[in-house]
Amino acid sequence: MRFLITGAAGFLGAPLANRLIQEGHRVVGLDDLSTGDPERLSPEVHLVRGDVNDRPKLWSLLQEVDCVYHLAARVIVPESVLYPREYNQVNVGGTVTLMEAMRDVGVRRVVFISSGTIYGNQKTQPVRESCRPNPRSPYAVSKLSAEYYIRTIGDLWGIETVCLRVFNAYGPGQRLPPTNAPVIPYCIRQAIDHGTIVVHGDGKQTRDYVYIDDVVDAMSSAATIPDIKRLIINVGSGKETSVSEVIKHVLDITKAKPEIVTNKTHDSGPSRMRADLGLAEKKLGYKPKVSLVEGLTRTIAEDPRFHKDE
Ligand code: NAD
């Protein structure tokens, strides 16, 4: 098959592109390299630098493409609170531009990488796809709006659509910005650098942490399964782990003893998050394979940023 991946040089996009190449497919990547790193891509991926809002570029890249994976997005929740217009332009505007270009060229299928953040706080756990979304940030709103555009334009123009609501993905190569870093790479870096780990809230808030290889499995299956019209599917580990437990695992594996400080007044987001995986198993044959301890061990072993002194 021939694929276009938007956001191909990113944390999730690059391993997906490399997996599809390994499976013998042809892959074109589009990425503006605002955060992506082309070095992570196999040389067989044809990477084009460009913006997902560039419709003429999309027209040419979409020729003879069987399926699009749409990952290009701005992805930092606190940043979206400061710059909601930018998040709307890229995450919503970019999705509409892509769908319009797919309609013009006549592409059959799109797999959209949505997010578990659209659920926000939910009383009932694990969360099912049928739960009423409760987005709490411009980022979450942008992902939910993009889902609606994908499904609506898909319906109107006969494009097969699936939205994968990915929960907290982690693994080697995850971005580690100086501020607002995701919990797992942040804790690993602070532990290894003998820094201080700051826990926001009481540390009891849980998330569903899913290893990158499991996410790639789910993404890769979504390209070929039949009957995916308007589908929305959760992708997670099906387990919930508190921030305090993540820290404990990281310290057990690294044998580090960093200082741990709690900042109880900081908003730490929803109190619980756990994905129901019934639909993912039924539709994608998806079963997460990597436990949190194994995934953390692999992340620490395989990510060169955690071995600076060697
Ligand atoms: P990432 O920042 O590593 O990847 C996003 C990629 O999109 C980057 O390579 C960036 O350069 C590119 N990009 C940004 N703006 C662009 C634009 N205007 N035009 C073209 N390319 C652009 O983040 P990620 O974690 O790999 O996220 C990929 C997708 O998965 C996003 O849509 C995100 O919302 C979704 N997602 C990620 C997670 C997670 O835990 N990482 C969870 C749920 C959903």
CSV table of N, CA and C in Angstrom, one decimal, residues 193-269:
chain,number,residue,atom,x,y,z
A,193,ASP,N,19.7,12.5,36.2
A,193,ASP,CA,20.6,13.7,36.4
A,193,ASP,C,20.7,14.1,37.8
A,194,HIS,N,20.2,13.3,38.8
A,194,HIS,CA,20.2,13.6,40.2
A,194,HIS,C,19.5,15.0,40.4
A,195,GLY,N,18.4,15.3,39.7
A,195,GLY,CA,17.7,16.5,39.9
A,195,GLY,C,16.6,16.3,40.9
A,196,THR,N,15.6,17.3,40.9
A,196,THR,CA,14.5,17.2,41.8
A,196,THR,C,13.3,16.8,41.0
A,197,ILE,N,12.4,15.9,41.5
A,197,ILE,CA,11.2,15.6,40.8
A,197,ILE,C,10.1,16.4,41.5
A,198,VAL,N,9.4,17.2,40.7
A,198,VAL,CA,8.3,18.0,41.3
A,198,VAL,C,7.0,17.3,40.8
A,199,VAL,N,6.2,16.9,41.9
A,199,VAL,CA,4.9,16.2,41.6
A,199,VAL,C,3.8,17.2,41.7
A,200,HIS,N,3.0,17.4,40.6
A,200,HIS,CA,1.9,18.3,40.7
A,200,HIS,C,0.7,17.6,41.3
A,201,GLY,N,0.0,18.3,42.2
A,201,GLY,CA,-1.2,17.6,42.8
A,201,GLY,C,-0.6,16.7,43.9
A,202,ASP,N,-1.5,15.7,44.3
A,202,ASP,CA,-1.0,14.8,45.4
A,202,ASP,C,-0.3,13.5,44.9
A,203,GLY,N,-0.2,13.4,43.6
A,203,GLY,CA,0.5,12.2,43.1
A,203,GLY,C,-0.3,11.0,42.9
A,204,LYS,N,-1.6,11.2,43.4
A,204,LYS,CA,-2.5,10.0,43.3
A,204,LYS,C,-3.3,9.9,42.0
A,205,GLN,N,-3.2,11.0,41.2
A,205,GLN,CA,-3.9,11.0,39.9
A,205,GLN,C,-3.4,9.9,39.0
A,206,THR,N,-4.3,9.2,38.4
A,206,THR,CA,-3.9,8.1,37.5
A,206,THR,C,-4.0,8.4,36.0
A,207,ARG,N,-3.1,7.8,35.2
A,207,ARG,CA,-3.2,7.8,33.8
A,207,ARG,C,-3.0,6.4,33.2
A,208,ASP,N,-3.4,6.3,32.0
A,208,ASP,CA,-3.3,5.0,31.3
A,208,ASP,C,-2.0,5.2,30.4
A,209,TYR,N,-0.9,4.7,30.8
A,209,TYR,CA,0.4,4.8,30.1
A,209,TYR,C,0.5,3.6,29.1
A,210,VAL,N,0.7,3.9,27.8
A,210,VAL,CA,0.8,2.9,26.8
A,210,VAL,C,2.1,3.0,26.1
A,211,TYR,N,2.8,1.8,25.9
A,211,TYR,CA,4.1,1.8,25.3
A,211,TYR,C,4.0,2.0,23.8
A,212,ILE,N,4.9,2.8,23.3
A,212,ILE,CA,4.9,3.2,21.8
A,212,ILE,C,4.7,2.0,20.9
A,213,ASP,N,5.3,0.8,21.1
A,213,ASP,CA,5.2,-0.3,20.2
A,213,ASP,C,3.7,-0.8,20.1
A,214,ASP,N,3.0,-0.7,21.3
A,214,ASP,CA,1.6,-1.1,21.3
A,214,ASP,C,0.8,-0.1,20.5
A,215,VAL,N,1.1,1.2,20.6
A,215,VAL,CA,0.4,2.2,19.8
A,215,VAL,C,0.6,2.0,18.3
A,216,VAL,N,1.9,1.7,18.0
A,216,VAL,CA,2.2,1.4,16.6
A,216,VAL,C,1.4,0.2,16.0
A,217,ASP,N,1.3,-0.8,16.9
A,217,ASP,CA,0.5,-2.0,16.5
A,217,ASP,C,-0.9,-1.6,16.1
A,218,ALA,N,-1.5,-0.8,17.0
A,218,ALA,CA,-2.9,-0.4,16.8
A,218,ALA,C,-3.1,0.5,15.5
A,219,MET,N,-2.1,1.4,15.4
A,219,MET,CA,-2.2,2.3,14.2
A,219,MET,C,-2.0,1.5,12.9
A,220,SER,N,-1.1,0.6,12.9
A,220,SER,CA,-0.8,-0.2,11.7
A,220,SER,C,-2.1,-1.1,11.3
A,221,SER,N,-2.7,-1.7,12.3
A,221,SER,CA,-3.9,-2.5,12.0
A,221,SER,C,-5.1,-1.6,11.4
A,222,ALA,N,-5.1,-0.4,11.9
A,222,ALA,CA,-6.3,0.5,11.4
A,222,ALA,C,-6.3,0.8,9.9
A,223,ALA,N,-5.2,0.6,9.3
A,223,ALA,CA,-5.2,0.9,7.8
A,223,ALA,C,-5.9,-0.2,7.0
A,224,THR,N,-6.0,-1.4,7.5
A,224,THR,CA,-6.5,-2.5,6.6
A,224,THR,C,-7.8,-3.1,7.1
A,225,ILE,N,-8.2,-2.9,8.3
A,225,ILE,CA,-9.4,-3.6,8.8
A,225,ILE,C,-10.7,-3.1,8.0
A,226,PRO,N,-11.6,-4.0,7.8
A,226,PRO,CA,-12.8,-3.6,7.0
A,226,PRO,C,-13.8,-2.8,7.9
A,227,ASP,N,-14.8,-2.2,7.3
A,227,ASP,CA,-15.9,-1.5,8.1
A,227,ASP,C,-15.5,-0.5,9.1
A,228,ILE,N,-14.7,0.5,8.7
A,228,ILE,CA,-14.2,1.4,9.8
A,228,ILE,C,-15.0,2.7,9.7
A,229,LYS,N,-16.0,2.8,8.9
A,229,LYS,CA,-16.7,4.1,8.7
A,229,LYS,C,-17.1,4.7,10.1
A,230,ARG,N,-16.7,5.9,10.3
A,230,ARG,CA,-17.0,6.7,11.5
A,230,ARG,C,-16.6,6.1,12.8
A,231,LEU,N,-15.6,5.1,12.8
A,231,LEU,CA,-15.2,4.5,14.0
A,231,LEU,C,-14.4,5.4,14.9
A,232,ILE,N,-14.6,5.2,16.2
A,232,ILE,CA,-13.7,5.8,17.2
A,232,ILE,C,-13.3,4.7,18.1
A,233,ILE,N,-12.0,4.6,18.4
A,233,ILE,CA,-11.4,3.5,19.1
A,233,ILE,C,-10.4,4.0,20.1
A,234,ASN,N,-10.5,3.5,21.4
A,234,ASN,CA,-9.5,3.8,22.4
A,234,ASN,C,-8.3,3.0,22.2
A,235,VAL,N,-7.1,3.6,22.4
A,235,VAL,CA,-5.8,2.9,22.4
A,235,VAL,C,-5.1,3.2,23.7
A,236,GLY,N,-4.9,2.2,24.6
A,236,GLY,CA,-4.2,2.5,25.8
A,236,GLY,C,-3.6,1.2,26.3
A,237,SER,N,-3.3,1.1,27.6
A,237,SER,CA,-2.8,-0.2,28.1
A,237,SER,C,-4.0,-0.9,28.9
A,238,GLY,N,-5.1,-0.2,29.1
A,238,GLY,CA,-6.2,-0.8,29.9
A,238,GLY,C,-5.9,-0.8,31.4
A,239,LYS,N,-4.7,-0.2,31.8
A,239,LYS,CA,-4.4,-0.2,33.2
A,239,LYS,C,-4.2,1.3,33.7
A,240,GLU,N,-4.5,1.6,34.9
A,240,GLU,CA,-4.2,3.0,35.4
A,240,GLU,C,-3.1,2.9,36.4
A,241,THR,N,-2.3,3.9,36.4
A,241,THR,CA,-1.1,4.0,37.3
A,241,THR,C,-1.0,5.4,37.8
A,242,SER,N,-0.8,5.6,39.1
A,242,SER,CA,-0.6,6.9,39.6
A,242,SER,C,0.7,7.5,39.3
A,243,VAL,N,0.9,8.8,39.4
A,243,VAL,CA,2.2,9.5,39.2
A,243,VAL,C,3.2,8.9,40.3
A,244,SER,N,2.7,8.8,41.5
A,244,SER,CA,3.6,8.3,42.5
A,244,SER,C,4.1,6.9,42.2
A,245,GLU,N,3.3,6.0,41.6
A,245,GLU,CA,3.7,4.7,41.2
A,245,GLU,C,4.7,4.7,40.1
A,246,VAL,N,4.5,5.7,39.1
A,246,VAL,CA,5.4,5.8,38.0
A,246,VAL,C,6.8,6.2,38.6
A,247,ILE,N,6.8,7.1,39.5
A,247,ILE,CA,8.1,7.6,40.1
A,247,ILE,C,8.8,6.4,40.8
A,248,LYS,N,8.0,5.6,41.5
A,248,LYS,CA,8.6,4.5,42.3
A,248,LYS,C,9.2,3.5,41.3
A,249,HIS,N,8.5,3.2,40.2
A,249,HIS,CA,9.1,2.3,39.2
A,249,HIS,C,10.4,2.8,38.6
A,250,VAL,N,10.4,4.1,38.3
A,250,VAL,CA,11.6,4.7,37.7
A,250,VAL,C,12.7,4.7,38.7
A,251,LEU,N,12.5,4.9,39.9
A,251,LEU,CA,13.6,4.9,40.9
A,251,LEU,C,14.1,3.5,41.1
A,252,ASP,N,13.1,2.5,41.1
A,252,ASP,CA,13.5,1.1,41.2
A,252,ASP,C,14.5,0.7,40.1
A,253,ILE,N,14.1,1.1,38.9
A,253,ILE,CA,14.9,0.7,37.7
A,253,ILE,C,16.2,1.4,37.6
A,254,THR,N,16.2,2.7,37.9
A,254,THR,CA,17.5,3.5,37.8
A,254,THR,C,18.3,3.5,39.0
A,255,LYS,N,17.8,3.0,40.2
A,255,LYS,CA,18.4,3.0,41.5
A,255,LYS,C,18.8,4.4,41.9
A,256,ALA,N,18.2,5.4,41.3
A,256,ALA,CA,18.5,6.8,41.7
A,256,ALA,C,17.7,7.2,42.9
A,257,LYS,N,18.2,8.3,43.6
A,257,LYS,CA,17.5,8.8,44.8
A,257,LYS,C,17.3,10.3,44.7
A,258,PRO,N,16.6,10.8,43.8
A,258,PRO,CA,16.4,12.2,43.6
A,258,PRO,C,15.5,12.8,44.7
A,259,GLU,N,15.6,14.1,44.9
A,259,GLU,CA,14.7,14.7,45.9
A,259,GLU,C,13.3,14.8,45.2
A,260,ILE,N,12.2,14.5,46.0
A,260,ILE,CA,10.9,14.6,45.4
A,260,ILE,C,10.1,15.7,46.2
A,261,VAL,N,9.5,16.6,45.5
A,261,VAL,CA,8.8,17.7,46.1
A,261,VAL,C,7.4,17.7,45.5
A,262,THR,N,6.4,18.0,46.4
A,262,THR,CA,5.0,18.0,45.8
A,262,THR,C,4.5,19.5,45.8
A,263,ASN,N,3.8,19.8,44.7
A,263,ASN,CA,3.2,21.1,44.6
A,263,ASN,C,1.7,20.9,44.5
A,264,LYS,N,1.1,20.9,45.7
A,264,LYS,CA,-0.3,20.4,45.8
A,264,LYS,C,-1.3,21.4,45.2
A,265,THR,N,-0.9,22.7,45.1
A,265,THR,CA,-1.8,23.7,44.6
A,265,THR,C,-2.0,23.6,43.0
A,266,HIS,N,-1.0,23.0,42.4
A,266,HIS,CA,-1.0,23.0,40.9
A,266,HIS,C,-2.1,22.1,40.4
A,267,ASP,N,-2.9,22.6,39.3
A,267,ASP,CA,-3.9,21.7,38.7
A,267,ASP,C,-3.3,20.5,38.0
A,268,SER,N,-3.6,19.3,38.5
A,268,SER,CA,-2.9,18.2,37.9
A,268,SER,C,-3.8,17.4,36.9
A,269,GLY,N,-4.9,18.1,36.5
A,269,GLY,CA,-5.8,17.5,35.5
A,269,GLY,C,-6.7,16.4,36.1
